[in-house]
Each structure stands twice: as structure tokens, then as C-alpha cells.
Amino acid sequence: MGKYKQFILICGGTGCSSSGSGDIIDSFNKALEEKGLKDEVQIVRTGCFGFCEQGPIVKVLPDDTFYVKVTEKDVENIVNEHIIKGRRVQRLLYVEPSEKEKIEEYIKMPFYKKQIRVVLRNAGAINPENVEEYIANDGYSALAKALTEMSQDDVLKSISDSGLRGRGGGGFPTGMKWSFAKRAKGDKKYIICNADEGDPGAFMDRSVMEGDPHSVIEGMSIAAYAIGAQKGYVYIRAEYPLAVQRLRKALNDAREYGFLGENVMGTNFSFDIEVRLGAGAFVCGEETALIHSIEGKRGEPTSKPPFPANSGLWKKPTVINNVETLAQIPVILLKGADWFRKLGTEKSPGTKVFALAGAINNVGLVEVPMGITLREILYEIGGGIRNNKQFKAVQTGGPSGGCIPAKYLDTPIDFDNLIALGSMMGSGGMIVMDEDTCMVDVSKFYLEFTVDESCGKCTPCRIGNYRLHEVLERITSGRAVIEDLDKLEQLGNVIKDTALCGLGQTSPNPILSTINYFRDEYVAHIQDKKCPAGVCKNLIRYDINPAKCVGCTACARVCPVQAITGTVKKAHVIDQDKCIKCGACYATCRFGAISKI
Amino acid sequence: MNETMEMKLRDVADYVDTLKLEGKDQEVKRSYLIHTLHKAQEIIGYLPVEVQKLIAKKLGLHASEVYGVVSFYNYFTMKPKGLYPINLCLGTACYVRGSGPLYEELKKLLGVEEGEVTSDGIFSLHAVRCLGACGLAPVLMIGEKVHGRLKKEDLPRILEEYRQLAKTQNV
């Protein structure tokens, strides 16, 4: 980092960029220019800090100050006070809600205290578009070590010994996957990075690609060396334009520096990577479907075996790893399998990145050792439930996962424990739900997603999920009978047993887990025709309490279907046959006269 | 077919030529299909039958194979979009923070259903799954700009902003 005395790190991830961090960077440049400080202070546009809730984020080094919710107007203040006079701008510091205290240094923030950042080691620390900054942080030295000091088998052994399991969802041991591909016969072999992050509510892969693209390239190159591949593909969502752009830039820089291409680092290992865009099909996260998509076909899965390690892309041995898995590889090679095993649990070593979202105070990306409890993540790091509401459930694993209720908050998180709870790790999305969330509505939401995204190739998934959705539709509109619950469970289990690929085999999980843990909510919908959370429109009833109504006519005026009648200064009445339950009257009434049941 | 469409088709054809696929293996050619469709949709705004036929010919495929791919993937559309397509996120994080009612409100404000273009051609409405900006939930994206932490009251102002922008661009 050379001659500079101070550094201003500004988050250039998607969250902060959307709330204007680009303009903040411009303002800093201008302000420093005006004060003649351009040669003393360096501005770095970094990847995601993870604390998206409080963005845009600006960090000042070397004193480790962490400013939150910065706007363009604050820039001059930061330059004048902090950079020139050395005084922190107090009003921009993060205030911990529980202690009401301003926190001056980054490492003292509860959001970061419990985190161990391995995958996210460089996100928020370096400029992702500058390969030299990556190199300065040990970048490409793991590849150099592999190519010059280690045989293919040494690399395989190191990854196997580390116990690393695939971070994309299934948790398959990475070392084993690589060994299969190494042993498989083929004149060509391929390595594919699965960056088709499709779980709604998961954005860790995006942040790694945006914040540290070279770590993925280095991980892929090491994998390629280990299995003997000459060519790699990154299959990335088209919905992530910034990640695509940074990845392309990183690939060009890596080629220029001799980390990719013919004779990498002067050795006889040659390897290059191409980018392939996805086109919005969730099923393409499934290995065989993804392969077909790269081949230019419809992304439909095929049955396994044969596994891609034996017959993958163009029927050649292929390894498919997820972004987060690949980003771990360089660190494991440098620090060793033993170091990695010290993190996490025995069966799930290492760290995992989770995307916290939903009804939680600190929305963002966190990286924690496996084995941490849900409670620690949600309450100590996540800052608890938004607006002091009651916690109801946390959904993990996206549309393939399930909802975990409060009584399991102290379960240590790893691959196997989550499956035992009827959910799964998935890619690491964690959506927090509070008392205002209806669990039946949530299952319906996920089923809508699966019905939309089912590729239609196998009958259990195509028709079975459609039928499940119909039943849920009946329940939420008050037309179901209690036997429907058994139907859901029976059909759900049949789909799990018979569907062709991972999508169908896991799609009933949201329903089965919510029936298991929140059966009373289903029963309330079916027998009492009530939605306890007040979400399912058809089961809500609005009434006007004549004792409280002052006859101001506000409700009658906002009602879009003229269902409310009454004269000025007299109590109004809602015609239940006309009411469309839009809630406009409820939101408008200033006298608390309208009730919602 | 009008003149601008012919011009755009030529642009697509020129682009495929830059890939230098002549004489390559059929499977290599085919692997560029989705890539080419992305480019074509960027140039034309959608994928009419004409461009599908053109790409089929260039890549040595049957038109039905191209259509099969176009209709499979959500990102590809055979209908033109508005000048400013509105992508409203209905992913889980946005959904639990209330993007469902926002979607209904947008339908009402714009007078269109999913995938339709407004009569003035300025907007089209599309529900999407997760833009990865869950920290700002609920969000919508217009062009490449993400508008976050939305409330119902914000929508008219945002729409007006783009209507004014459309005026300055003489559309």
C-alpha cells in the first residue's frame, strides 16, 4: 500500500452501490483533490463489508474507524474532521442498539466480533479490480505452491484431509469429488464454478465474486491442476451484472500476469477459464442441468449415475464446485488442512457464510465457524428481531429447506444437524420470520417458486408440486378439510422419494417442516377459518366498532370498492360481501375503530 | 419487417461473426447459443422469431432447438419490453418485508399485468426472484438501478422520475 498515510475504504458491493456509494467515492476524490491530499490518502472501492443493513459503509484506516449510513453530504465533514484533524466524526459511528453506545473501532462491533472471515478475507479489504492488491494479500501464492512444490496427489490429499464439504448445498466432500475426476479416464477434463446462485435470499456467492473474484479464479486453477483439467467455465447468473463485469476484468488481469493461459507461472501447466451466463432457471443450480445449459441446451437434469466426475460436460470428466467452496481452496493449501480442521465441527470443518435477511436488525453477510448456534447468529451477530417483534422461525436452505422454530435455536449448525431438523444448509440463506409471518403462506410462497421453476421433465415434480400448491391454495382461502393435511404429507413424501433431481427431491421440505413445527397454524386455517398472523386475505375480516367510530368518513373515502357506508358523524358499516380485504380502511382510521381478525 | 429491425438483425449477425465459429465442432458452436441469445436480447430488447431463425442458421441448429431454449429460460422474452422495464423482487427476503403488496400496487398504478407494457410504452412490469440486494429489501430494479427500502408511497415518485426522464429523451 506504499506511500499513503491513510486509506478510505468505500463499499462498492451491490447493496451500498444502490444506495449511492459511487457518488460518495466521487465526492471523496473531489474533496481530497481540493485539499491537496491526493498523494497522502488513498481511496479504495472495495467489495462487500457484509453489513448491508447500515450501508453505505466507509472505513478509514489505519485507525479502523467504521462509518455507517454515509451520504454524499458527510464527505466533506469526514475529510475536514477525520482526515485533516484526526477526530472521528461521532455522528456517523455505529450505535449498538442494545447498549446505545457509539462504537469507534470496527473490531469491537458485535456484528464482526464472532465472525471468522476466511472466504470473505478480502471482501471489504481490497480493491477487487486490482490484482496487485490480491497478490499483496498472499494472492496466487497457493497456486504457486501447488504448481512448484506439490504433486497432484499432494493437493488432493491436502483438500481431503481438510474435510472441506461443498458449500453449494449438498455438503459432498470436495476432496472425494476431485479424486473421482482425477481417476476418471478422459482426453479432456473440465472444472466448472457454479455461480448460478438461485436461492432467493442468498447473496454470498455474489459478494465473493464482486469482492474477491481472484480467489475464485485461484481456487479453480488449483482444482484444475489437481484433476488434470485444461479448461474451466464459470456459470454465473445474468442478473448479477457487477459480478460478471468484475470477474471478466479479473480473468483478463490474471491472463496478463501469467496466472492463466499457456504455461501458468512458467510451469508446464496450462489452463484457462471462460465465463458463461445463466439465463434465469433455478434448476440450473443442479449439476447435470447446469452442464446442459453450458452446452447450449435446455437446462434439464439427467439421472445420476453417471456422475459428472466420470461423464460431465461433453461427456468428459468434470468437477463442479460452488463459488464459496473454491474461494476456500487457496487458504487451505497455504495454512494447511490441520488449521482448517481446527475451525468448525468434526464432521463439518471450516467456516460458512450466511446471508441474514428478513425480519432481523442486521441484514447482511456473516462468516462464522460451523457449530455456532442459530441463537448466536441471530441475536449476537444479527442484533435480534426487527421492531422488537417475537421470533417465529428461521428459514434455511431456500426453497429446498425448511423452517426452524424457536425451540431449536440452540442447535449447533452444521450440515447434518440441519438435515435432522428437516431443513438443510443449502447455500446459506437465512430468512428470519417474526410473528407477522404466516407459515402456511410461506409454504405457499415456496411452492409457487418450485412450480414456476420445475423444468417439467419428471412427473412427480411437475404435477406433484402443482397438486401440493392447489391444496395450499385451498387452505389459505378457507376451503380445505382436515384430511388435506394428510394429503400434503403423503404426497410430499412421495415427491421426495421419486423426483429425478435435487429440486424435486427437496421441494416439499418447506411444507413438511412447517406442518411438523407449526401444525396449529394449519389447523387454525382449516378448522377455524382463521389466519393467526393476519396474512391470508380470504380469512381476514375487517369490522368497524361503532363505539369508537366518530363518523369522519375517511374509511369510506379510501375504500376502493365502496363497501363502507354511513353518514357524517355517525358510525360506519362494512358490507362484508363487497369487502375485498385490501386493508385501506384499517390503515386510514385514526381512531382505532377498525378491527382486523 | 421494418428498417430498424433489419439493422438490428444485421448487428446480431455481425456479432456472431466476431465469435469466429466457422468450421468449429458443432458442439462448440452450440455452446455459444445462450451467450448469443443474451447479446441479441441486449441489441433488440427481446427475441422475435426472426432473430431466432437467424441465430439457428448461424449456429447450425434447427429453429425449433433455438425456440426450445428461448422458451425454457426466464431471462429470455419473446415480447418487447417497455423503455424502462421494472423488475420487482418477489424473492423471500423482499416478500417477508412486504413486496407482495407493492407488486399489487404497481399493477394498479401502471394498469398492466405481469410482463405487459404500459400503453405509453414507457414501463413494463416483471416480477423477479431475488436480485441479491436483500439488505435493501424490498427492492425493485429499473434498468441497472436498484431502488431499495421501498414503501407504497415511494412508487408514484419513482414512476414520475422515469416519465420525466423519458420526456427528456424524446420518446
PDB file of N, CA, C and O in Angstrom, chain B residues 87-124:
ATOM      1  N   ASN B  87     -38.317  -4.342 -12.711  1.00  0.00           N
ATOM      2  CA  ASN B  87     -38.184  -5.678 -12.148  1.00  0.00           C
ATOM      3  C   ASN B  87     -38.398  -5.604 -10.656  1.00  0.00           C
ATOM      4  O   ASN B  87     -37.547  -5.100  -9.930  1.00  0.00           O
ATOM      5  N   LEU B  88     -39.530  -6.086 -10.200  1.00  0.00           N
ATOM      6  CA  LEU B  88     -39.810  -6.051  -8.766  1.00  0.00           C
ATOM      7  C   LEU B  88     -39.432  -7.394  -8.158  1.00  0.00           C
ATOM      8  O   LEU B  88     -39.823  -8.443  -8.660  1.00  0.00           O
ATOM      9  N   CYS B  89     -38.651  -7.339  -7.076  1.00  0.00           N
ATOM     10  CA  CYS B  89     -38.191  -8.584  -6.474  1.00  0.00           C
ATOM     11  C   CYS B  89     -39.286  -9.218  -5.621  1.00  0.00           C
ATOM     12  O   CYS B  89     -39.822  -8.587  -4.725  1.00  0.00           O
ATOM     13  N   LEU B  90     -39.594 -10.476  -5.917  1.00  0.00           N
ATOM     14  CA  LEU B  90     -40.511 -11.243  -5.080  1.00  0.00           C
ATOM     15  C   LEU B  90     -39.763 -12.411  -4.428  1.00  0.00           C
ATOM     16  O   LEU B  90     -40.320 -13.454  -4.161  1.00  0.00           O
ATOM     17  N   GLY B  91     -38.456 -12.210  -4.220  1.00  0.00           N
ATOM     18  CA  GLY B  91     -37.663 -13.217  -3.504  1.00  0.00           C
ATOM     19  C   GLY B  91     -38.091 -13.241  -2.041  1.00  0.00           C
ATOM     20  O   GLY B  91     -38.807 -12.352  -1.586  1.00  0.00           O
ATOM     21  N   THR B  92     -37.620 -14.248  -1.302  1.00  0.00           N
ATOM     22  CA  THR B  92     -38.123 -14.432   0.064  1.00  0.00           C
ATOM     23  C   THR B  92     -37.883 -13.226   0.958  1.00  0.00           C
ATOM     24  O   THR B  92     -38.778 -12.789   1.675  1.00  0.00           O
ATOM     25  N   ALA B  93     -36.653 -12.680   0.920  1.00  0.00           N
ATOM     26  CA  ALA B  93     -36.324 -11.594   1.838  1.00  0.00           C
ATOM     27  C   ALA B  93     -37.223 -10.392   1.569  1.00  0.00           C
ATOM     28  O   ALA B  93     -37.709  -9.749   2.496  1.00  0.00           O
ATOM     29  N   CYS B  94     -37.450 -10.093   0.300  1.00  0.00           N
ATOM     30  CA  CYS B  94     -38.314  -8.968  -0.037  1.00  0.00           C
ATOM     31  C   CYS B  94     -39.769  -9.304   0.270  1.00  0.00           C
ATOM     32  O   CYS B  94     -40.535  -8.459   0.714  1.00  0.00           O
ATOM     33  N   TYR B  95     -40.124 -10.561   0.043  1.00  0.00           N
ATOM     34  CA  TYR B  95     -41.513 -10.975   0.271  1.00  0.00           C
ATOM     35  C   TYR B  95     -41.890 -10.809   1.739  1.00  0.00           C
ATOM     36  O   TYR B  95     -42.939 -10.268   2.057  1.00  0.00           O
ATOM     37  N   VAL B  96     -41.016 -11.266   2.656  1.00  0.00           N
ATOM     38  CA  VAL B  96     -41.371 -11.146   4.066  1.00  0.00           C
ATOM     39  C   VAL B  96     -41.309  -9.691   4.535  1.00  0.00           C
ATOM     40  O   VAL B  96     -41.791  -9.356   5.595  1.00  0.00           O
ATOM     41  N   ARG B  97     -40.701  -8.828   3.734  1.00  0.00           N
ATOM     42  CA  ARG B  97     -40.727  -7.405   4.082  1.00  0.00           C
ATOM     43  C   ARG B  97     -41.746  -6.638   3.221  1.00  0.00           C
ATOM     44  O   ARG B  97     -41.644  -5.435   3.022  1.00  0.00           O
ATOM     45  N   GLY B  98     -42.676  -7.387   2.617  1.00  0.00           N
ATOM     46  CA  GLY B  98     -43.832  -6.712   2.027  1.00  0.00           C
ATOM     47  C   GLY B  98     -43.771  -6.370   0.554  1.00  0.00           C
ATOM     48  O   GLY B  98     -44.411  -5.412   0.109  1.00  0.00           O
ATOM     49  N   SER B  99     -43.023  -7.144  -0.278  1.00  0.00           N
ATOM     50  CA  SER B  99     -43.013  -6.789  -1.694  1.00  0.00           C
ATOM     51  C   SER B  99     -44.287  -7.256  -2.405  1.00  0.00           C
ATOM     52  O   SER B  99     -44.613  -6.743  -3.465  1.00  0.00           O
ATOM     53  N   GLY B 100     -45.019  -8.210  -1.810  1.00  0.00           N
ATOM     54  CA  GLY B 100     -46.286  -8.661  -2.413  1.00  0.00           C
ATOM     55  C   GLY B 100     -47.261  -7.513  -2.626  1.00  0.00           C
ATOM     56  O   GLY B 100     -47.707  -7.267  -3.750  1.00  0.00           O
ATOM     57  N   PRO B 101     -47.608  -6.754  -1.557  1.00  0.00           N
ATOM     58  CA  PRO B 101     -48.495  -5.611  -1.735  1.00  0.00           C
ATOM     59  C   PRO B 101     -47.936  -4.553  -2.693  1.00  0.00           C
ATOM     60  O   PRO B 101     -48.702  -3.897  -3.410  1.00  0.00           O
ATOM     61  N   LEU B 102     -46.608  -4.386  -2.725  1.00  0.00           N
ATOM     62  CA  LEU B 102     -46.017  -3.415  -3.659  1.00  0.00           C
ATOM     63  C   LEU B 102     -46.301  -3.816  -5.100  1.00  0.00           C
ATOM     64  O   LEU B 102     -46.569  -2.981  -5.963  1.00  0.00           O
ATOM     65  N   TYR B 103     -46.218  -5.113  -5.342  1.00  0.00           N
ATOM     66  CA  TYR B 103     -46.452  -5.629  -6.692  1.00  0.00           C
ATOM     67  C   TYR B 103     -47.888  -5.325  -7.124  1.00  0.00           C
ATOM     68  O   TYR B 103     -48.131  -4.848  -8.244  1.00  0.00           O
ATOM     69  N   GLU B 104     -48.835  -5.563  -6.194  1.00  0.00           N
ATOM     70  CA  GLU B 104     -50.243  -5.271  -6.499  1.00  0.00           C
ATOM     71  C   GLU B 104     -50.424  -3.775  -6.784  1.00  0.00           C
ATOM     72  O   GLU B 104     -51.124  -3.380  -7.707  1.00  0.00           O
ATOM     73  N   GLU B 105     -49.752  -2.950  -5.974  1.00  0.00           N
ATOM     74  CA  GLU B 105     -49.861  -1.502  -6.128  1.00  0.00           C
ATOM     75  C   GLU B 105     -49.307  -1.063  -7.488  1.00  0.00           C
ATOM     76  O   GLU B 105     -49.922  -0.246  -8.181  1.00  0.00           O
ATOM     77  N   LEU B 106     -48.176  -1.658  -7.890  1.00  0.00           N
ATOM     78  CA  LEU B 106     -47.588  -1.294  -9.183  1.00  0.00           C
ATOM     79  C   LEU B 106     -48.527  -1.662 -10.329  1.00  0.00           C
ATOM     80  O   LEU B 106     -48.692  -0.909 -11.286  1.00  0.00           O
ATOM     81  N   LYS B 107     -49.151  -2.837 -10.209  1.00  0.00           N
ATOM     82  CA  LYS B 107     -50.105  -3.259 -11.243  1.00  0.00           C
ATOM     83  C   LYS B 107     -51.204  -2.217 -11.372  1.00  0.00           C
ATOM     84  O   LYS B 107     -51.624  -1.868 -12.471  1.00  0.00           O
ATOM     85  N   LYS B 108     -51.655  -1.728 -10.214  1.00  0.00           N
ATOM     86  CA  LYS B 108     -52.740  -0.755 -10.197  1.00  0.00           C
ATOM     87  C   LYS B 108     -52.269   0.574 -10.800  1.00  0.00           C
ATOM     88  O   LYS B 108     -52.924   1.159 -11.654  1.00  0.00           O
ATOM     89  N   LEU B 109     -51.099   1.035 -10.342  1.00  0.00           N
ATOM     90  CA  LEU B 109     -50.580   2.323 -10.806  1.00  0.00           C
ATOM     91  C   LEU B 109     -50.309   2.323 -12.306  1.00  0.00           C
ATOM     92  O   LEU B 109     -50.521   3.308 -12.990  1.00  0.00           O
ATOM     93  N   LEU B 110     -49.817   1.189 -12.804  1.00  0.00           N
ATOM     94  CA  LEU B 110     -49.424   1.137 -14.218  1.00  0.00           C
ATOM     95  C   LEU B 110     -50.559   0.654 -15.110  1.00  0.00           C
ATOM     96  O   LEU B 110     -50.519   0.846 -16.332  1.00  0.00           O
ATOM     97  N   GLY B 111     -51.543   0.009 -14.504  1.00  0.00           N
ATOM     98  CA  GLY B 111     -52.632  -0.533 -15.300  1.00  0.00           C
ATOM     99  C   GLY B 111     -52.208  -1.695 -16.186  1.00  0.00           C
ATOM    100  O   GLY B 111     -52.746  -1.891 -17.276  1.00  0.00           O
ATOM    101  N   VAL B 112     -51.220  -2.465 -15.745  1.00  0.00           N
ATOM    102  CA  VAL B 112     -50.786  -3.620 -16.540  1.00  0.00           C
ATOM    103  C   VAL B 112     -50.692  -4.858 -15.655  1.00  0.00           C
ATOM    104  O   VAL B 112     -50.649  -4.761 -14.437  1.00  0.00           O
ATOM    105  N   GLU B 113     -50.636  -6.010 -16.288  1.00  0.00           N
ATOM    106  CA  GLU B 113     -50.397  -7.265 -15.583  1.00  0.00           C
ATOM    107  C   GLU B 113     -48.948  -7.673 -15.827  1.00  0.00           C
ATOM    108  O   GLU B 113     -48.228  -7.019 -16.579  1.00  0.00           O
ATOM    109  N   GLU B 114     -48.540  -8.780 -15.184  1.00  0.00           N
ATOM    110  CA  GLU B 114     -47.176  -9.300 -15.327  1.00  0.00           C
ATOM    111  C   GLU B 114     -46.732  -9.384 -16.792  1.00  0.00           C
ATOM    112  O   GLU B 114     -47.444  -9.916 -17.641  1.00  0.00           O
ATOM    113  N   GLY B 115     -45.578  -8.831 -17.082  1.00  0.00           N
ATOM    114  CA  GLY B 115     -44.989  -8.949 -18.412  1.00  0.00           C
ATOM    115  C   GLY B 115     -45.543  -7.986 -19.447  1.00  0.00           C
ATOM    116  O   GLY B 115     -45.071  -7.960 -20.583  1.00  0.00           O
ATOM    117  N   GLU B 116     -46.533  -7.186 -19.073  1.00  0.00           N
ATOM    118  CA  GLU B 116     -47.136  -6.284 -20.065  1.00  0.00           C
ATOM    119  C   GLU B 116     -46.457  -4.917 -20.088  1.00  0.00           C
ATOM    120  O   GLU B 116     -45.853  -4.488 -19.120  1.00  0.00           O
ATOM    121  N   VAL B 117     -46.635  -4.243 -21.227  1.00  0.00           N
ATOM    122  CA  VAL B 117     -46.063  -2.919 -21.409  1.00  0.00           C
ATOM    123  C   VAL B 117     -47.174  -1.884 -21.240  1.00  0.00           C
ATOM    124  O   VAL B 117     -48.299  -2.105 -21.685  1.00  0.00           O
ATOM    125  N   THR B 118     -46.866  -0.750 -20.613  1.00  0.00           N
ATOM    126  CA  THR B 118     -47.882   0.302 -20.460  1.00  0.00           C
ATOM    127  C   THR B 118     -48.219   0.896 -21.822  1.00  0.00           C
ATOM    128  O   THR B 118     -47.408   0.828 -22.753  1.00  0.00           O
ATOM    129  N   SER B 119     -49.396   1.525 -21.927  1.00  0.00           N
ATOM    130  CA  SER B 119     -49.851   1.999 -23.240  1.00  0.00           C
ATOM    131  C   SER B 119     -48.920   3.070 -23.807  1.00  0.00           C
ATOM    132  O   SER B 119     -48.797   3.206 -25.017  1.00  0.00           O
ATOM    133  N   ASP B 120     -48.243   3.822 -22.924  1.00  0.00           N
ATOM    134  CA  ASP B 120     -47.308   4.830 -23.449  1.00  0.00           C
ATOM    135  C   ASP B 120     -45.938   4.228 -23.778  1.00  0.00           C
ATOM    136  O   ASP B 120     -45.030   4.923 -24.235  1.00  0.00           O
ATOM    137  N   GLY B 121     -45.787   2.934 -23.549  1.00  0.00           N
ATOM    138  CA  GLY B 121     -44.536   2.257 -23.925  1.00  0.00           C
ATOM    139  C   GLY B 121     -43.381   2.509 -22.964  1.00  0.00           C
ATOM    140  O   GLY B 121     -42.272   2.031 -23.176  1.00  0.00           O
ATOM    141  N   ILE B 122     -43.629   3.272 -21.880  1.00  0.00           N
ATOM    142  CA  ILE B 122     -42.507   3.636 -21.000  1.00  0.00           C
ATOM    143  C   ILE B 122     -42.114   2.495 -20.062  1.00  0.00           C
ATOM    144  O   ILE B 122     -40.947   2.208 -19.880  1.00  0.00           O
ATOM    145  N   PHE B 123     -43.109   1.836 -19.477  1.00  0.00           N
ATOM    146  CA  PHE B 123     -42.791   0.795 -18.495  1.00  0.00           C
ATOM    147  C   PHE B 123     -43.284  -0.581 -18.911  1.00  0.00           C
ATOM    148  O   PHE B 123     -44.253  -0.696 -19.666  1.00  0.00           O
ATOM    149  N   SER B 124     -42.621  -1.600 -18.409  1.00  0.00           N
ATOM    150  CA  SER B 124     -43.225  -2.927 -18.401  1.00  0.00           C
ATOM    151  C   SER B 124     -42.950  -3.501 -17.017  1.00  0.00           C
ATOM    152  O   SER B 124     -41.986  -3.116 -16.360  1.00  0.00           O
TER     153      SER B 124
END
